[in-house]
Amino acid sequence: MQWIIPCDLNYYDASVAVEKLHIIDLRQNNSFNINDIVYIYASAPYQKIMFKTRVVDVNVPYEQTIDDRDFGKIFEDEEESKRKRPYVRLQLINTSDSEALSLTHLMKYGLKKAPQGAVKCIGDKLQLGEYISECFEGSSSISIDTSNQDIEDVINYLKEYHGKKYIQVEKLTNEDLKNEMIEFRKRGQNARKQLLDIANKVIDNPEFSDYEVSKRLDWINQAQNGCDYFWIEFKKDEFRESPSSISLVVSVEDYYPTFVALSVEAKDGKCTEEDYRKHNRLISRDLPNNDAYYVTTTFKDTNHSITNLSREEIMRKYHKGEIKKIKLQMDINEPYTDLISRLRAGIKVLEPYYLLAVSDELGNGYEVLEDDQVYYEGSVTTVKVNKYERNQEARRKCIEIHGCQCKICGFNFEKTYGEAGKGLIHVHHVVPISSIKEQYQIDYEKDLIPVCPNCHAMIHRKKDPYTPEEISEMYTKRKGV
């Protein structure tokens, strides 16, 4: 439903309040519904529609209204009866100063005079509503990012409807129940759309041009019940067929510490044991920061469990067969201001782990052990008892013994770039990890050497890697040494 409501700027300066607050509360004198579109007509000296808003809440008690007294409301002088009236909460969508929305033009499309009360854009006013909508779409209006309110709406929907049984409206005869189910469906579909809009805004950026919004859960589950959570997958185009993804999750499940989170996970429906083995390599890399943590699923049940175990303890449990799936999760805490930027930053933090879970390049023995690079080798397991895990302890031991200077060409990041290059080096495992068929005790001095990225790339130039000695010989010949 579309509405036009007047605003007397001598009483309440909506032109300033809306632009500063983005959300305002006005007395509710009509039967508004959530998500109705409300156009605000500003009185003299403007005499035009200036704001397009959306109803985000109705029947708001006076005690819960936004404090906007700076913009003209004088509650102290109002009668007590007026204080008890409910309020409607409006969120700004667009603002416009177009003359096409002036009273003169509006009267050409069905408005008889300056509105004194709310006007519904239905019946003979339907064309008027369509005209106003087109004006906002075509004008040089200012678009306001409503993602923070949208995510709140999604959370509120899940809180209210999770577990509630949906009955198809066509099967109902009771009008009250039918209306209830219509509202259920409308709220659910709108919540899903709001979350999808947020996801599309996240990847609408040059840095995310190779991402797409992939599979997503419907507004009700297969049992026709309201969902406990919604999720949307972000996938790089080249890995769209992989069951692994970076997921945006909004959940009211008890095990989630927050309502919104990003995670690197594999979806059960498409996963084979090989998919799990590949995905779970993400445990081989250190946590990116204190905001990230592991969530595990056992083979015995499908319940998720946030774990306080160390990475090494989780790895041991995984290899013993006690854990089926490992996912890395990072919470997006309240308040949800600047949500899109925060989600983009979170995806960038989790991207190396996602690439670790999906990249086939890791299957040929390519190895990088470096704190801030994308690819880390995970575990190579031919059968359950034949496995070898490498972690950051190996890197630290190698550097402790050999230092940070390339063993092949002598390059040193710190000497070349100063403090910014301190501690930066790749670590090469001399025996290709893919050729190890049994467990062995690693010799940090003999089995690992520090190499620069160029020499490391040359070592893995072919499927059967060059030896460091071979690369050194190539280098010295070209240098004429």
Tab-separated table of C-alpha atoms in Angstrom, residues 246-430:
chain	number	residue	atom	x	y	z
A	246	ILE	CA	31.457	-18.205	2.713
A	247	SER	CA	28.000	-17.969	4.228
A	248	LEU	CA	26.051	-15.100	5.725
A	249	VAL	CA	23.924	-16.538	8.522
A	250	VAL	CA	21.132	-14.869	10.479
A	251	SER	CA	19.990	-17.163	13.262
A	252	VAL	CA	17.961	-17.279	16.456
A	253	GLU	CA	19.246	-20.774	17.292
A	254	ASP	CA	20.408	-21.127	20.885
A	255	TYR	CA	23.966	-22.123	20.027
A	256	TYR	CA	24.682	-18.886	18.161
A	257	PRO	CA	26.175	-16.210	20.433
A	258	THR	CA	24.994	-13.462	18.068
A	259	PHE	CA	22.204	-13.159	15.526
A	260	VAL	CA	24.436	-12.437	12.514
A	261	ALA	CA	27.624	-14.230	11.500
A	262	LEU	CA	29.873	-15.063	8.565
A	263	SER	CA	31.290	-18.557	8.243
A	264	VAL	CA	33.318	-20.793	5.968
A	265	GLU	CA	31.404	-24.040	5.779
A	266	ALA	CA	30.421	-26.961	3.611
A	267	LYS	CA	26.742	-27.717	3.030
A	268	ASP	CA	25.725	-31.224	4.065
A	269	GLY	CA	23.339	-31.886	1.199
A	270	LYS	CA	26.031	-32.071	-1.470
A	271	CYS	CA	29.005	-33.270	0.585
A	272	THR	CA	30.806	-36.567	0.115
A	273	GLU	CA	33.458	-37.774	2.539
A	274	GLU	CA	36.077	-36.459	0.114
A	275	ASP	CA	34.375	-33.055	0.173
A	276	TYR	CA	34.540	-33.014	3.966
A	277	ARG	CA	38.190	-34.082	3.952
A	278	LYS	CA	39.032	-31.299	1.549
A	279	HIS	CA	36.951	-28.663	3.322
A	280	ASN	CA	38.276	-29.515	6.765
A	281	ARG	CA	41.770	-28.516	5.678
A	282	LEU	CA	40.875	-25.062	6.979
A	283	ILE	CA	41.770	-26.334	10.468
A	284	SER	CA	45.425	-26.462	9.327
A	285	ARG	CA	45.628	-22.674	9.404
A	286	ASP	CA	45.725	-20.469	12.480
A	287	LEU	CA	42.657	-18.437	13.417
A	288	PRO	CA	42.744	-14.997	11.759
A	289	ASN	CA	41.825	-13.017	14.888
A	290	ASN	CA	40.069	-13.200	18.246
A	291	ASP	CA	36.650	-12.727	16.608
A	292	ALA	CA	36.825	-16.079	14.792
A	293	TYR	CA	36.205	-19.506	16.309
A	294	TYR	CA	35.500	-23.082	15.254
A	295	VAL	CA	32.135	-24.796	15.144
A	296	THR	CA	32.112	-28.580	14.778
A	297	THR	CA	29.602	-31.278	13.874
A	298	THR	CA	30.082	-34.879	15.014
A	299	PHE	CA	29.346	-38.020	13.051
A	300	LYS	CA	26.851	-39.121	15.704
A	301	ASP	CA	24.429	-36.237	15.243
A	302	THR	CA	23.891	-33.083	13.230
A	303	ASN	CA	24.007	-30.697	16.165
A	304	HIS	CA	26.544	-27.912	15.962
A	305	SER	CA	28.850	-27.211	18.842
A	306	ILE	CA	30.973	-24.165	19.497
A	307	THR	CA	34.231	-25.442	20.850
A	308	ASN	CA	36.830	-23.911	23.093
A	309	LEU	CA	39.316	-26.602	22.104
A	310	SER	CA	42.599	-25.557	20.573
A	311	ARG	CA	43.216	-26.029	16.874
A	312	GLU	CA	45.544	-28.962	17.594
A	313	GLU	CA	42.939	-30.673	19.811
A	314	ILE	CA	40.282	-30.309	17.113
A	315	MET	CA	42.705	-31.735	14.554
A	316	ARG	CA	43.318	-34.792	16.733
A	317	LYS	CA	39.600	-35.373	17.248
A	318	TYR	CA	39.003	-35.000	13.524
A	319	HIS	CA	41.627	-37.605	12.640
A	320	LYS	CA	40.181	-39.960	15.242
A	321	GLY	CA	36.841	-39.719	13.458
A	322	GLU	CA	35.079	-37.899	16.286
A	323	ILE	CA	34.305	-34.808	14.193
A	324	LYS	CA	32.549	-34.793	10.844
A	325	LYS	CA	32.590	-31.158	9.807
A	326	ILE	CA	34.562	-28.126	10.890
A	327	LYS	CA	33.524	-24.605	10.065
A	328	LEU	CA	35.127	-21.295	10.864
A	329	GLN	CA	32.758	-18.634	12.124
A	330	MET	CA	33.073	-14.909	12.782
A	331	ASP	CA	30.322	-12.956	14.547
A	332	ILE	CA	28.908	-9.638	13.363
A	333	ASN	CA	27.929	-7.972	16.601
A	334	GLU	CA	25.315	-5.320	17.302
A	335	PRO	CA	24.752	-2.511	16.523
A	336	TYR	CA	24.551	-3.177	12.789
A	337	THR	CA	25.688	0.250	11.642
A	338	ASP	CA	27.857	0.270	8.515
A	339	LEU	CA	26.773	-3.343	7.982
A	340	ILE	CA	27.781	-3.684	4.320
A	341	SER	CA	31.345	-2.498	4.934
A	342	ARG	CA	31.663	-4.817	7.932
A	343	LEU	CA	30.445	-7.809	5.926
A	344	ARG	CA	32.883	-7.029	3.124
A	345	ALA	CA	35.750	-6.778	5.601
A	346	GLY	CA	34.691	-10.067	7.194
A	347	ILE	CA	34.606	-11.873	3.862
A	348	LYS	CA	38.123	-10.659	3.112
A	349	VAL	CA	39.311	-12.050	6.461
A	350	LEU	CA	37.682	-15.435	5.772
A	351	GLU	CA	38.575	-15.635	2.075
A	352	PRO	CA	41.948	-17.400	2.563
A	353	TYR	CA	40.195	-20.195	4.481
A	354	TYR	CA	37.509	-20.487	1.823
A	355	LEU	CA	40.154	-20.767	-0.886
A	356	LEU	CA	41.938	-23.381	1.173
A	357	ALA	CA	38.716	-25.418	1.269
A	358	VAL	CA	37.960	-25.230	-2.461
A	359	SER	CA	41.234	-24.967	-4.367
A	360	ASP	CA	42.340	-28.056	-6.285
A	361	GLU	CA	45.845	-26.622	-6.589
A	362	LEU	CA	46.590	-27.907	-3.106
A	363	GLY	CA	46.291	-31.485	-4.298
A	364	ASN	CA	49.587	-31.445	-6.223
A	365	GLY	CA	51.836	-30.710	-3.255
A	366	TYR	CA	51.937	-26.918	-3.568
A	367	GLU	CA	52.798	-25.549	-0.195
A	368	VAL	CA	53.032	-22.138	1.414
A	369	LEU	CA	53.489	-21.663	5.116
A	370	GLU	CA	53.157	-17.964	5.644
A	371	ASP	CA	51.108	-15.887	8.023
A	372	ASP	CA	49.482	-13.556	5.506
A	373	GLN	CA	49.230	-15.588	2.307
A	374	VAL	CA	46.134	-17.198	0.864
A	375	TYR	CA	47.069	-20.882	0.489
A	376	TYR	CA	48.136	-23.173	3.282
A	377	GLU	CA	48.645	-26.914	2.948
A	378	GLY	CA	46.202	-28.949	4.960
A	379	SER	CA	46.410	-32.614	5.830
A	380	VAL	CA	47.124	-35.165	3.107
A	381	THR	CA	45.428	-38.401	4.065
A	382	THR	CA	45.532	-41.546	1.909
A	383	VAL	CA	43.930	-43.652	4.634
A	384	LYS	CA	43.015	-42.713	8.155
A	385	VAL	CA	46.320	-43.839	9.696
A	386	ASN	CA	48.577	-42.377	6.995
A	387	LYS	CA	48.525	-38.648	7.560
A	388	TYR	CA	50.843	-35.679	8.089
A	389	GLU	CA	49.822	-32.316	9.447
A	390	ARG	CA	51.968	-29.206	9.230
A	391	ASN	CA	51.269	-26.146	11.315
A	392	GLN	CA	52.773	-22.829	12.284
A	393	GLU	CA	55.040	-24.490	14.834
A	394	ALA	CA	56.964	-25.998	11.896
A	395	ARG	CA	57.339	-22.555	10.359
A	396	ARG	CA	58.551	-21.036	13.599
A	397	LYS	CA	61.083	-23.815	14.142
A	398	CYS	CA	62.391	-23.472	10.588
A	399	ILE	CA	62.911	-19.715	10.892
A	400	GLU	CA	64.435	-20.127	14.337
A	401	ILE	CA	67.066	-22.449	12.833
A	402	HIS	CA	67.627	-20.934	9.369
A	403	GLY	CA	66.506	-17.308	9.685
A	404	CYS	CA	64.379	-15.358	7.173
A	405	GLN	CA	66.833	-15.194	4.276
A	406	CYS	CA	66.105	-17.232	1.141
A	407	LYS	CA	68.369	-20.307	1.056
A	408	ILE	CA	68.480	-20.198	-2.730
A	409	CYS	CA	69.000	-16.575	-3.804
A	410	GLY	CA	69.734	-14.891	-0.476
A	411	PHE	CA	66.830	-12.426	-0.701
A	412	ASN	CA	65.804	-10.873	2.628
A	413	PHE	CA	62.549	-8.894	2.891
A	414	GLU	CA	63.608	-6.883	5.934
A	415	LYS	CA	66.900	-5.801	4.365
A	416	THR	CA	65.088	-4.729	1.203
A	417	TYR	CA	61.904	-3.168	2.615
A	418	GLY	CA	62.785	-2.388	6.205
A	419	GLU	CA	60.525	-3.023	9.193
A	420	ALA	CA	57.519	-3.799	6.975
A	421	GLY	CA	59.322	-6.882	5.651
A	422	LYS	CA	60.426	-8.246	9.008
A	423	GLY	CA	59.689	-11.967	9.437
A	424	LEU	CA	58.255	-12.352	5.925
A	425	ILE	CA	59.398	-15.501	4.087
A	426	HIS	CA	57.977	-18.699	2.627
A	427	VAL	CA	58.871	-22.082	4.105
A	428	HIS	CA	59.469	-25.011	1.749
A	429	HIS	CA	59.144	-28.628	2.764
A	430	VAL	CA	61.999	-30.349	0.958
